[in-house]
Amino acid sequence: MISRRGFLRLVGGSFFSMVSLGAYAVGIEPMLLTHVKRYSLTPPNWPAGLRLRVVALADIHACRPWMTPERIASLAQQANALQPDLIVLLGDYTAGTRLVSDWVDASEWAPALSGLKAPLGVWAILGNHDWWEDLSAQRAGMGPTLARKAIESAGIPVLENDVVRLEKDGHGFWVAGLADQLALRPGKAWGRSRFKGLDDLEGTLAKVSDEAPVILLAHEPDIFPKVPSRISLTLSGHTHGGQVRLFGYSPVVPSRFGNRFAYGHVVEENRNLIVSGGLGFSILPVRFGMRPEILSIELGSA
Ligand SMILES: [Fe+2]
């Protein structure tokens, strides 16, 4: 099996040697071709009369020159222009590659998100890179991470194994946010031999105190087989659709389920998952066949 890093290096290496293709995959597709990916669905047992537009941003991976605070602020304006009822942020605000001309600190990317506005609010979860780059959180084996504090300072609540009950047109619904499933890296210094997740699905859902529908935010889609049918919709990012996707197939996906949850709308046993291809990239500044996307999801309309 070729690793994600090895594969992206291989692809990146070939692209760098082919200048025009390289310019496309490194410059044009990652930066200029952001588009809105729309979904319409009515999950099982969704209340009649509850129509909800959820806009989601995933895997921003702030860094210069590709994902500057200015670009993040402009993505926030694009998200607002979709007139969502609520906006959710699916984690990985932090850079996931060393191939940057300059690091963009949480004190820069978080304020750029503060322009996001929606009547039912903006709600965030964290991703693995938000944890991995925070060495004191790695050492302590717990948060709050710098990313969390910065997002909260920007006025956006962060849900880590937590829920919030919202209401639209007299119908209640819940947004549940899972803590990251890969939060703690292995490392001798930290006394860990493997990745440790901080996710507590059961504990999170125990906070849901009525029968209203639940939208679950989970950075990595790998939790999906464990998500009960009680959950109307799970929203994830993390995979970037593999970053390189050809004919509906991603050669390398950072998920132990491979292509099963790599990208898009997945329905299994009447349960719904949408995986965003995200906005930024990790390992290498390459995107091919997987344009950066903002999700706009209409619930209760189909
Ligand atoms: Fe991630």
PDB file of C-alpha atoms and ligand atoms in Angstrom:
ATOM      1  CA  MET A   1       0.000   0.000   0.000  1.00  0.00           C
ATOM      2  CA  ILE A   2       1.289   3.429  -0.930  1.00  0.00           C
ATOM      3  CA  SER A   3       0.832   6.002   1.828  1.00  0.00           C
ATOM      4  CA  ARG A   4      -1.029   9.258   1.354  1.00  0.00           C
ATOM      5  CA  ARG A   5       2.224  11.140   1.773  1.00  0.00           C
ATOM      6  CA  GLY A   6       4.036   8.889  -0.702  1.00  0.00           C
ATOM      7  CA  PHE A   7       1.246   9.140  -3.220  1.00  0.00           C
ATOM      8  CA  LEU A   8       0.909  12.898  -3.010  1.00  0.00           C
ATOM      9  CA  ARG A   9       4.685  13.228  -3.311  1.00  0.00           C
ATOM     10  CA  LEU A  10       4.600  11.068  -6.412  1.00  0.00           C
ATOM     11  CA  VAL A  11       1.748  13.035  -7.965  1.00  0.00           C
ATOM     12  CA  GLY A  12       3.224  16.326  -6.841  1.00  0.00           C
ATOM     13  CA  GLY A  13       6.614  15.351  -8.239  1.00  0.00           C
ATOM     14  CA  SER A  14       5.164  14.500 -11.627  1.00  0.00           C
ATOM     15  CA  PHE A  15       3.136  17.678 -11.671  1.00  0.00           C
ATOM     16  CA  PHE A  16       6.060  19.890 -10.753  1.00  0.00           C
ATOM     17  CA  SER A  17       7.926  18.478 -13.730  1.00  0.00           C
ATOM     18  CA  MET A  18       5.062  19.281 -16.091  1.00  0.00           C
ATOM     19  CA  VAL A  19       4.840  23.007 -15.812  1.00  0.00           C
ATOM     20  CA  SER A  20       1.385  23.711 -17.228  1.00  0.00           C
ATOM     21  CA  LEU A  21      -0.338  20.848 -15.475  1.00  0.00           C
ATOM     22  CA  GLY A  22       1.617  21.798 -12.404  1.00  0.00           C
ATOM     23  CA  ALA A  23       0.402  25.369 -12.552  1.00  0.00           C
ATOM     24  CA  TYR A  24      -3.125  24.037 -12.807  1.00  0.00           C
ATOM     25  CA  ALA A  25      -2.961  21.568  -9.945  1.00  0.00           C
ATOM     26  CA  VAL A  26      -0.822  23.742  -7.701  1.00  0.00           C
ATOM     27  CA  GLY A  27      -2.200  27.183  -8.491  1.00  0.00           C
ATOM     28  CA  ILE A  28      -5.434  27.315 -10.435  1.00  0.00           C
ATOM     29  CA  GLU A  29      -7.451  24.442  -9.060  1.00  0.00           C
ATOM     30  CA  PRO A  30      -6.472  24.879  -5.396  1.00  0.00           C
ATOM     31  CA  MET A  31      -6.905  28.646  -5.364  1.00  0.00           C
ATOM     32  CA  LEU A  32      -9.188  29.919  -8.073  1.00  0.00           C
ATOM     33  CA  LEU A  33     -11.805  27.290  -8.724  1.00  0.00           C
ATOM     34  CA  THR A  34     -13.691  27.325  -5.438  1.00  0.00           C
ATOM     35  CA  HIS A  35     -17.279  26.320  -6.072  1.00  0.00           C
ATOM     36  CA  VAL A  36     -20.496  25.735  -4.183  1.00  0.00           C
ATOM     37  CA  LYS A  37     -21.432  22.073  -3.876  1.00  0.00           C
ATOM     38  CA  ARG A  38     -25.170  21.756  -3.285  1.00  0.00           C
ATOM     39  CA  TYR A  39     -27.128  18.910  -1.757  1.00  0.00           C
ATOM     40  CA  SER A  40     -30.875  18.567  -1.096  1.00  0.00           C
ATOM     41  CA  LEU A  41     -32.218  15.848   1.104  1.00  0.00           C
ATOM     42  CA  THR A  42     -34.933  14.992   3.570  1.00  0.00           C
ATOM     43  CA  PRO A  43     -33.512  12.474   6.046  1.00  0.00           C
ATOM     44  CA  PRO A  44     -35.812   9.804   7.533  1.00  0.00           C
ATOM     45  CA  ASN A  45     -38.145  11.175  10.242  1.00  0.00           C
ATOM     46  CA  TRP A  46     -37.285  14.764   9.397  1.00  0.00           C
ATOM     47  CA  PRO A  47     -40.138  17.026  10.631  1.00  0.00           C
ATOM     48  CA  ALA A  48     -42.482  18.198   7.895  1.00  0.00           C
ATOM     49  CA  GLY A  49     -42.229  21.964   7.651  1.00  0.00           C
ATOM     50  CA  LEU A  50     -38.616  22.268   8.831  1.00  0.00           C
ATOM     51  CA  ARG A  51     -36.611  23.654   5.937  1.00  0.00           C
ATOM     52  CA  LEU A  52     -33.032  24.359   6.759  1.00  0.00           C
ATOM     53  CA  ARG A  53     -30.100  25.606   4.709  1.00  0.00           C
ATOM     54  CA  VAL A  54     -26.787  24.621   6.244  1.00  0.00           C
ATOM     55  CA  VAL A  55     -23.557  25.989   4.783  1.00  0.00           C
ATOM     56  CA  ALA A  56     -20.372  24.160   5.738  1.00  0.00           C
ATOM     57  CA  LEU A  57     -16.690  25.062   5.385  1.00  0.00           C
ATOM     58  CA  ALA A  58     -14.126  22.327   5.895  1.00  0.00           C
ATOM     59  CA  ASP A  59     -10.354  21.965   5.977  1.00  0.00           C
ATOM     60  CA  ILE A  60      -9.362  25.572   5.476  1.00  0.00           C
ATOM     61  CA  HIS A  61      -5.705  24.835   6.343  1.00  0.00           C
ATOM     62  CA  ALA A  62      -4.575  28.457   6.602  1.00  0.00           C
ATOM     63  CA  CYS A  63      -1.116  29.163   5.142  1.00  0.00           C
ATOM     64  CA  ARG A  64       0.661  31.545   2.826  1.00  0.00           C
ATOM     65  CA  PRO A  65       0.608  31.780  -0.123  1.00  0.00           C
ATOM     66  CA  TRP A  66      -2.401  29.515  -0.683  1.00  0.00           C
ATOM     67  CA  MET A  67      -4.859  30.228   2.107  1.00  0.00           C
ATOM     68  CA  THR A  68      -4.245  33.716   3.412  1.00  0.00           C
ATOM     69  CA  PRO A  69      -6.426  35.519   5.963  1.00  0.00           C
ATOM     70  CA  GLU A  70      -7.698  37.647   3.048  1.00  0.00           C
ATOM     71  CA  ARG A  71      -8.823  34.571   1.141  1.00  0.00           C
ATOM     72  CA  ILE A  72     -10.475  33.136   4.264  1.00  0.00           C
ATOM     73  CA  ALA A  73     -12.347  36.413   4.775  1.00  0.00           C
ATOM     74  CA  SER A  74     -13.516  36.276   1.170  1.00  0.00           C
ATOM     75  CA  LEU A  75     -14.659  32.655   1.594  1.00  0.00           C
ATOM     76  CA  ALA A  76     -16.646  33.836   4.623  1.00  0.00           C
ATOM     77  CA  GLN A  77     -18.371  36.440   2.431  1.00  0.00           C
ATOM     78  CA  GLN A  78     -19.150  33.758  -0.180  1.00  0.00           C
ATOM     79  CA  ALA A  79     -20.638  31.579   2.564  1.00  0.00           C
ATOM     80  CA  ASN A  80     -22.803  34.457   3.848  1.00  0.00           C
ATOM     81  CA  ALA A  81     -24.016  35.186   0.323  1.00  0.00           C
ATOM     82  CA  LEU A  82     -25.596  31.721   0.198  1.00  0.00           C
ATOM     83  CA  GLN A  83     -28.025  32.994   2.870  1.00  0.00           C
ATOM     84  CA  PRO A  84     -27.738  30.005   5.181  1.00  0.00           C
ATOM     85  CA  ASP A  85     -29.850  29.483   8.297  1.00  0.00           C
ATOM     86  CA  LEU A  86     -26.680  28.331  10.003  1.00  0.00           C
ATOM     87  CA  ILE A  87     -23.018  27.908   9.158  1.00  0.00           C
ATOM     88  CA  VAL A  88     -20.879  25.053  10.427  1.00  0.00           C
ATOM     89  CA  LEU A  89     -17.095  24.778  10.384  1.00  0.00           C
ATOM     90  CA  LEU A  90     -15.815  21.228  10.146  1.00  0.00           C
ATOM     91  CA  GLY A  91     -12.260  21.587  11.478  1.00  0.00           C
ATOM     92  CA  ASP A  92      -8.645  21.762  10.279  1.00  0.00           C
ATOM     93  CA  TYR A  93      -8.142  25.515  10.190  1.00  0.00           C
ATOM     94  CA  THR A  94      -4.441  24.930  10.815  1.00  0.00           C
ATOM     95  CA  ALA A  95      -1.906  24.304   8.052  1.00  0.00           C
ATOM     96  CA  GLY A  96      -1.186  20.676   7.237  1.00  0.00           C
ATOM     97  CA  THR A  97       1.980  21.142   5.194  1.00  0.00           C
ATOM     98  CA  ARG A  98       5.430  22.626   5.752  1.00  0.00           C
ATOM     99  CA  LEU A  99       5.539  23.724   2.114  1.00  0.00           C
ATOM    100  CA  VAL A 100       4.397  27.221   2.870  1.00  0.00           C
ATOM    101  CA  SER A 101       5.995  30.592   2.346  1.00  0.00           C
ATOM    102  CA  ASP A 102       4.701  31.666   5.720  1.00  0.00           C
ATOM    103  CA  TRP A 103       2.771  30.189   8.606  1.00  0.00           C
ATOM    104  CA  VAL A 104      -0.641  31.763   9.304  1.00  0.00           C
ATOM    105  CA  ASP A 105      -1.232  31.854  13.021  1.00  0.00           C
ATOM    106  CA  ALA A 106      -4.561  31.207  14.742  1.00  0.00           C
ATOM    107  CA  SER A 107      -4.474  34.885  15.744  1.00  0.00           C
ATOM    108  CA  GLU A 108      -4.740  35.658  11.999  1.00  0.00           C
ATOM    109  CA  TRP A 109      -7.046  32.968  10.608  1.00  0.00           C
ATOM    110  CA  ALA A 110      -9.598  33.040  13.419  1.00  0.00           C
ATOM    111  CA  PRO A 111     -10.447  36.759  13.033  1.00  0.00           C
ATOM    112  CA  ALA A 112     -10.862  36.123   9.292  1.00  0.00           C
ATOM    113  CA  LEU A 113     -13.688  33.715  10.189  1.00  0.00           C
ATOM    114  CA  SER A 114     -15.438  36.276  12.357  1.00  0.00           C
ATOM    115  CA  GLY A 115     -17.140  37.717   9.261  1.00  0.00           C
ATOM    116  CA  LEU A 116     -19.327  34.605   9.004  1.00  0.00           C
ATOM    117  CA  LYS A 117     -22.941  35.479   9.803  1.00  0.00           C
ATOM    118  CA  ALA A 118     -26.121  33.415   9.917  1.00  0.00           C
ATOM    119  CA  PRO A 119     -29.427  33.817  11.788  1.00  0.00           C
ATOM    120  CA  LEU A 120     -28.980  30.561  13.733  1.00  0.00           C
ATOM    121  CA  GLY A 121     -25.296  31.134  14.289  1.00  0.00           C
ATOM    122  CA  VAL A 122     -21.918  29.764  13.339  1.00  0.00           C
ATOM    123  CA  TRP A 123     -20.803  26.542  15.042  1.00  0.00           C
ATOM    124  CA  ALA A 124     -17.370  24.961  14.876  1.00  0.00           C
ATOM    125  CA  ILE A 125     -15.618  21.700  15.589  1.00  0.00           C
ATOM    126  CA  LEU A 126     -11.875  21.053  15.508  1.00  0.00           C
ATOM    127  CA  GLY A 127      -9.848  18.769  13.263  1.00  0.00           C
ATOM    128  CA  ASN A 128      -6.730  16.705  13.780  1.00  0.00           C
ATOM    129  CA  HIS A 129      -4.340  19.416  12.550  1.00  0.00           C
ATOM    130  CA  ASP A 130      -5.788  21.892  15.052  1.00  0.00           C
ATOM    131  CA  TRP A 131      -4.627  19.448  17.718  1.00  0.00           C
ATOM    132  CA  TRP A 132      -1.426  18.168  16.136  1.00  0.00           C
ATOM    133  CA  GLU A 133       0.213  21.586  15.775  1.00  0.00           C
ATOM    134  CA  ASP A 134      -0.535  22.504  19.381  1.00  0.00           C
ATOM    135  CA  LEU A 135       2.415  21.058  21.258  1.00  0.00           C
ATOM    136  CA  SER A 136       1.254  22.062  24.723  1.00  0.00           C
ATOM    137  CA  ALA A 137      -2.102  20.371  24.130  1.00  0.00           C
ATOM    138  CA  GLN A 138      -0.216  17.291  22.876  1.00  0.00           C
ATOM    139  CA  ARG A 139       1.921  17.316  26.004  1.00  0.00           C
ATOM    140  CA  ALA A 140      -1.026  17.819  28.331  1.00  0.00           C
ATOM    141  CA  GLY A 141      -3.136  15.266  26.466  1.00  0.00           C
ATOM    142  CA  MET A 142      -6.038  17.690  26.651  1.00  0.00           C
ATOM    143  CA  GLY A 143      -7.354  21.057  25.553  1.00  0.00           C
ATOM    144  CA  PRO A 144      -8.358  23.728  25.269  1.00  0.00           C
ATOM    145  CA  THR A 145      -6.237  24.029  22.143  1.00  0.00           C
ATOM    146  CA  LEU A 146      -4.933  27.340  20.829  1.00  0.00           C
ATOM    147  CA  ALA A 147      -7.280  26.836  17.864  1.00  0.00           C
ATOM    148  CA  ARG A 148     -10.294  26.514  20.120  1.00  0.00           C
ATOM    149  CA  LYS A 149      -9.396  29.625  22.089  1.00  0.00           C
ATOM    150  CA  ALA A 150      -8.821  31.625  18.906  1.00  0.00           C
ATOM    151  CA  ILE A 151     -12.132  30.540  17.353  1.00  0.00           C
ATOM    152  CA  GLU A 152     -13.980  31.395  20.555  1.00  0.00           C
ATOM    153  CA  SER A 153     -12.269  34.790  20.647  1.00  0.00           C
ATOM    154  CA  ALA A 154     -13.654  35.342  17.159  1.00  0.00           C
ATOM    155  CA  GLY A 155     -17.134  34.858  18.639  1.00  0.00           C
ATOM    156  CA  ILE A 156     -17.713  31.345  17.291  1.00  0.00           C
ATOM    157  CA  PRO A 157     -18.658  28.607  19.766  1.00  0.00           C
ATOM    158  CA  VAL A 158     -16.706  25.335  19.494  1.00  0.00           C
ATOM    159  CA  LEU A 159     -18.496  22.046  20.093  1.00  0.00           C
ATOM    160  CA  GLU A 160     -16.257  19.280  21.414  1.00  0.00           C
ATOM    161  CA  ASN A 161     -18.515  16.442  22.549  1.00  0.00           C
ATOM    162  CA  ASP A 162     -21.181  19.040  23.004  1.00  0.00           C
ATOM    163  CA  VAL A 163     -24.583  19.916  21.592  1.00  0.00           C
ATOM    164  CA  VAL A 164     -26.745  22.945  21.025  1.00  0.00           C
ATOM    165  CA  ARG A 165     -30.496  23.090  20.483  1.00  0.00           C
ATOM    166  CA  LEU A 166     -31.700  25.513  17.826  1.00  0.00           C
ATOM    167  CA  GLU A 167     -35.108  26.381  16.488  1.00  0.00           C
ATOM    168  CA  LYS A 168     -36.531  27.443  13.165  1.00  0.00           C
ATOM    169  CA  ASP A 169     -40.209  28.109  12.345  1.00  0.00           C
ATOM    170  CA  GLY A 170     -41.249  26.486  15.622  1.00  0.00           C
ATOM    171  CA  HIS A 171     -39.271  23.294  14.969  1.00  0.00           C
ATOM    172  CA  GLY A 172     -36.378  22.380  17.218  1.00  0.00           C
ATOM    173  CA  PHE A 173     -33.249  20.589  16.088  1.00  0.00           C
ATOM    174  CA  TRP A 174     -29.828  19.829  17.528  1.00  0.00           C
ATOM    175  CA  VAL A 175     -26.325  20.431  16.300  1.00  0.00           C
ATOM    176  CA  ALA A 176     -23.896  18.004  17.926  1.00  0.00           C
ATOM    177  CA  GLY A 177     -20.120  18.397  17.583  1.00  0.00           C
ATOM    178  CA  LEU A 178     -17.717  15.547  18.167  1.00  0.00           C
ATOM    179  CA  ALA A 179     -14.214  16.097  19.569  1.00  0.00           C
ATOM    180  CA  ASP A 180     -11.481  14.993  17.199  1.00  0.00           C
ATOM    181  CA  GLN A 181     -10.984  11.272  16.613  1.00  0.00           C
ATOM    182  CA  LEU A 182      -7.222  11.625  16.028  1.00  0.00           C
ATOM    183  CA  ALA A 183      -6.535  14.464  18.462  1.00  0.00           C
ATOM    184  CA  LEU A 184      -3.474  13.111  20.258  1.00  0.00           C
ATOM    185  CA  ARG A 185      -0.446  12.040  18.261  1.00  0.00           C
ATOM    186  CA  PRO A 186       1.748   9.158  19.270  1.00  0.00           C
ATOM    187  CA  GLY A 187       5.117  10.198  20.673  1.00  0.00           C
ATOM    188  CA  LYS A 188       7.646   8.960  23.207  1.00  0.00           C
ATOM    189  CA  ALA A 189       7.762  12.367  24.879  1.00  0.00           C
ATOM    190  CA  TRP A 190       4.028  12.197  25.427  1.00  0.00           C
ATOM    191  CA  GLY A 191       3.928   8.557  26.473  1.00  0.00           C
ATOM    192  CA  ARG A 192       1.646   7.477  23.661  1.00  0.00           C
ATOM    193  CA  SER A 193       2.297   4.634  21.270  1.00  0.00           C
ATOM    194  CA  ARG A 194      -0.689   5.330  19.053  1.00  0.00           C
ATOM    195  CA  PHE A 195      -3.171   8.023  18.096  1.00  0.00           C
ATOM    196  CA  LYS A 196      -5.740   8.751  20.736  1.00  0.00           C
ATOM    197  CA  GLY A 197      -9.116  10.193  19.898  1.00  0.00           C
ATOM    198  CA  LEU A 198     -11.009  12.443  22.277  1.00  0.00           C
ATOM    199  CA  ASP A 199     -14.371  11.757  20.660  1.00  0.00           C
ATOM    200  CA  ASP A 200     -17.229  10.624  22.874  1.00  0.00           C
ATOM    201  CA  LEU A 201     -20.188   9.899  20.637  1.00  0.00           C
ATOM    202  CA  GLU A 202     -22.291   8.295  23.335  1.00  0.00           C
ATOM    203  CA  GLY A 203     -21.645  11.064  25.864  1.00  0.00           C
ATOM    204  CA  THR A 204     -22.384  13.702  23.253  1.00  0.00           C
ATOM    205  CA  LEU A 205     -25.679  12.177  22.186  1.00  0.00           C
ATOM    206  CA  ALA A 206     -26.667  11.682  25.829  1.00  0.00           C
ATOM    207  CA  LYS A 207     -26.912  15.479  25.984  1.00  0.00           C
ATOM    208  CA  VAL A 208     -29.690  15.444  23.391  1.00  0.00           C
ATOM    209  CA  SER A 209     -32.733  15.701  25.624  1.00  0.00           C
ATOM    210  CA  ASP A 210     -35.678  15.444  23.277  1.00  0.00           C
ATOM    211  CA  GLU A 211     -36.829  13.832  20.039  1.00  0.00           C
ATOM    212  CA  ALA A 212     -35.863  16.700  17.727  1.00  0.00           C
ATOM    213  CA  PRO A 213     -33.566  15.797  14.803  1.00  0.00           C
ATOM    214  CA  VAL A 214     -29.796  15.898  15.200  1.00  0.00           C
ATOM    215  CA  ILE A 215     -27.087  17.069  12.802  1.00  0.00           C
ATOM    216  CA  LEU A 216     -23.724  15.632  13.826  1.00  0.00           C
ATOM    217  CA  LEU A 217     -20.453  17.389  12.995  1.00  0.00           C
ATOM    218  CA  ALA A 218     -17.519  14.962  12.991  1.00  0.00           C
ATOM    219  CA  HIS A 219     -14.232  16.006  11.367  1.00  0.00           C
ATOM    220  CA  GLU A 220     -13.224  12.479  10.299  1.00  0.00           C
ATOM    221  CA  PRO A 221     -15.940  10.436   8.599  1.00  0.00           C
ATOM    222  CA  ASP A 222     -14.594   7.210  10.111  1.00  0.00           C
ATOM    223  CA  ILE A 223     -17.064   7.475  13.008  1.00  0.00           C
ATOM    224  CA  PHE A 224     -19.979   7.004  10.612  1.00  0.00           C
ATOM    225  CA  PRO A 225     -20.476   3.215  11.028  1.00  0.00           C
ATOM    226  CA  LYS A 226     -21.067   3.879  14.755  1.00  0.00           C
ATOM    227  CA  VAL A 227     -23.521   6.735  14.265  1.00  0.00           C
ATOM    228  CA  PRO A 228     -27.063   5.642  15.231  1.00  0.00           C
ATOM    229  CA  SER A 229     -30.020   6.111  12.887  1.00  0.00           C
ATOM    230  CA  ARG A 230     -31.314   8.642  15.429  1.00  0.00           C
ATOM    231  CA  ILE A 231     -28.919  11.118  13.756  1.00  0.00           C
ATOM    232  CA  SER A 232     -30.452  12.749  10.679  1.00  0.00           C
ATOM    233  CA  LEU A 233     -27.221  13.787   9.010  1.00  0.00           C
ATOM    234  CA  THR A 234     -23.499  13.507   9.715  1.00  0.00           C
ATOM    235  CA  LEU A 235     -21.214  16.177   8.205  1.00  0.00           C
ATOM    236  CA  SER A 236     -17.492  15.513   7.815  1.00  0.00           C
ATOM    237  CA  GLY A 237     -14.377  16.802   6.114  1.00  0.00           C
ATOM    238  CA  HIS A 238     -10.790  15.625   6.610  1.00  0.00           C
ATOM    239  CA  THR A 239     -10.397  13.531   3.455  1.00  0.00           C
ATOM    240  CA  HIS A 240     -10.167  16.458   0.997  1.00  0.00           C
ATOM    241  CA  GLY A 241     -11.751  13.929  -1.343  1.00  0.00           C
ATOM    242  CA  GLY A 242      -8.236  12.503  -1.525  1.00  0.00           C
ATOM    243  CA  GLN A 243      -7.112  15.865  -3.035  1.00  0.00           C
ATOM    244  CA  VAL A 244      -6.680  13.971  -6.279  1.00  0.00           C
ATOM    245  CA  ARG A 245      -9.826  12.342  -7.621  1.00  0.00           C
ATOM    246  CA  LEU A 246     -10.333  10.841 -11.051  1.00  0.00           C
ATOM    247  CA  PHE A 247     -13.534   9.269 -12.382  1.00  0.00           C
ATOM    248  CA  GLY A 248     -15.120   9.239  -8.913  1.00  0.00           C
ATOM    249  CA  TYR A 249     -12.148   7.445  -7.389  1.00  0.00           C
ATOM    250  CA  SER A 250      -9.554   8.809  -4.957  1.00  0.00           C
ATOM    251  CA  PRO A 251      -6.315   6.796  -5.078  1.00  0.00           C
ATOM    252  CA  VAL A 252      -5.320   7.737  -1.529  1.00  0.00           C
ATOM    253  CA  VAL A 253      -7.734   8.620   1.258  1.00  0.00           C
ATOM    254  CA  PRO A 254      -6.761   9.225   4.894  1.00  0.00           C
ATOM    255  CA  SER A 255      -9.518   6.972   6.200  1.00  0.00           C
ATOM    256  CA  ARG A 256      -9.355   3.379   7.254  1.00  0.00           C
ATOM    257  CA  PHE A 257     -12.408   2.830   5.056  1.00  0.00           C
ATOM    258  CA  GLY A 258     -10.618   3.993   1.889  1.00  0.00           C
ATOM    259  CA  ASN A 259     -13.031   5.260  -0.752  1.00  0.00           C
ATOM    260  CA  ARG A 260     -16.147   4.329   1.209  1.00  0.00           C
ATOM    261  CA  PHE A 261     -16.296   7.763   2.869  1.00  0.00           C
ATOM    262  CA  ALA A 262     -13.826   9.645   0.659  1.00  0.00           C
ATOM    263  CA  TYR A 263     -16.223  12.198  -0.744  1.00  0.00           C
ATOM    264  CA  GLY A 264     -19.819  13.258  -1.210  1.00  0.00           C
ATOM    265  CA  HIS A 265     -23.189  11.956  -0.057  1.00  0.00           C
ATOM    266  CA  VAL A 266     -23.099   8.461   1.405  1.00  0.00           C
ATOM    267  CA  VAL A 267     -26.285   6.646   2.432  1.00  0.00           C
ATOM    268  CA  GLU A 268     -25.899   3.475   4.464  1.00  0.00           C
ATOM    269  CA  GLU A 269     -28.807   1.696   6.174  1.00  0.00           C
ATOM    270  CA  ASN A 270     -30.940   4.791   5.734  1.00  0.00           C
ATOM    271  CA  ARG A 271     -28.333   6.953   7.498  1.00  0.00           C
ATOM    272  CA  ASN A 272     -26.913  10.013   5.737  1.00  0.00           C
ATOM    273  CA  LEU A 273     -23.336  11.241   5.634  1.00  0.00           C
ATOM    274  CA  ILE A 274     -21.962  14.128   3.577  1.00  0.00           C
ATOM    275  CA  VAL A 275     -18.189  14.413   3.282  1.00  0.00           C
ATOM    276  CA  SER A 276     -16.892  17.747   2.050  1.00  0.00           C
ATOM    277  CA  GLY A 277     -13.898  17.869  -0.254  1.00  0.00           C
ATOM    278  CA  GLY A 278     -12.809  20.883   1.783  1.00  0.00           C
ATOM    279  CA  LEU A 279     -11.031  24.088   0.819  1.00  0.00           C
ATOM    280  CA  GLY A 280      -7.319  23.699   1.510  1.00  0.00           C
ATOM    281  CA  PHE A 281      -4.854  20.833   1.341  1.00  0.00           C
ATOM    282  CA  SER A 282      -2.339  18.949   3.415  1.00  0.00           C
ATOM    283  CA  ILE A 283       1.080  17.393   2.669  1.00  0.00           C
ATOM    284  CA  LEU A 284       1.418  19.011  -0.768  1.00  0.00           C
ATOM    285  CA  PRO A 285      -0.220  22.055  -2.361  1.00  0.00           C
ATOM    286  CA  VAL A 286      -1.961  19.920  -4.955  1.00  0.00           C
ATOM    287  CA  ARG A 287      -5.587  19.497  -5.925  1.00  0.00           C
ATOM    288  CA  PHE A 288      -6.697  17.745  -9.067  1.00  0.00           C
ATOM    289  CA  GLY A 289     -10.252  16.722  -9.943  1.00  0.00           C
ATOM    290  CA  MET A 290     -11.264  17.955  -6.502  1.00  0.00           C
ATOM    291  CA  ARG A 291     -11.916  21.677  -6.530  1.00  0.00           C
ATOM    292  CA  PRO A 292     -12.146  23.545  -3.226  1.00  0.00           C
ATOM    293  CA  GLU A 293     -15.782  23.623  -2.209  1.00  0.00           C
ATOM    294  CA  ILE A 294     -18.272  25.296   0.073  1.00  0.00           C
ATOM    295  CA  LEU A 295     -21.171  23.014   0.978  1.00  0.00           C
ATOM    296  CA  SER A 296     -24.735  24.282   0.813  1.00  0.00           C
ATOM    297  CA  ILE A 297     -27.198  21.700   2.070  1.00  0.00           C
ATOM    298  CA  GLU A 298     -30.971  22.073   1.868  1.00  0.00           C
ATOM    299  CA  LEU A 299     -32.679  19.893   4.458  1.00  0.00           C
ATOM    300  CA  GLY A 300     -36.370  19.159   4.238  1.00  0.00           C
ATOM    301  CA  SER A 301     -36.763  20.292   0.666  1.00  0.00           C
ATOM    302  CA  ALA A 302     -36.317  17.059  -1.290  1.00  0.00           C
TER     303      ALA A 302
HETATM  304 FE    FE B   1      -8.111  16.497   8.996  1.00  0.00          FE
END
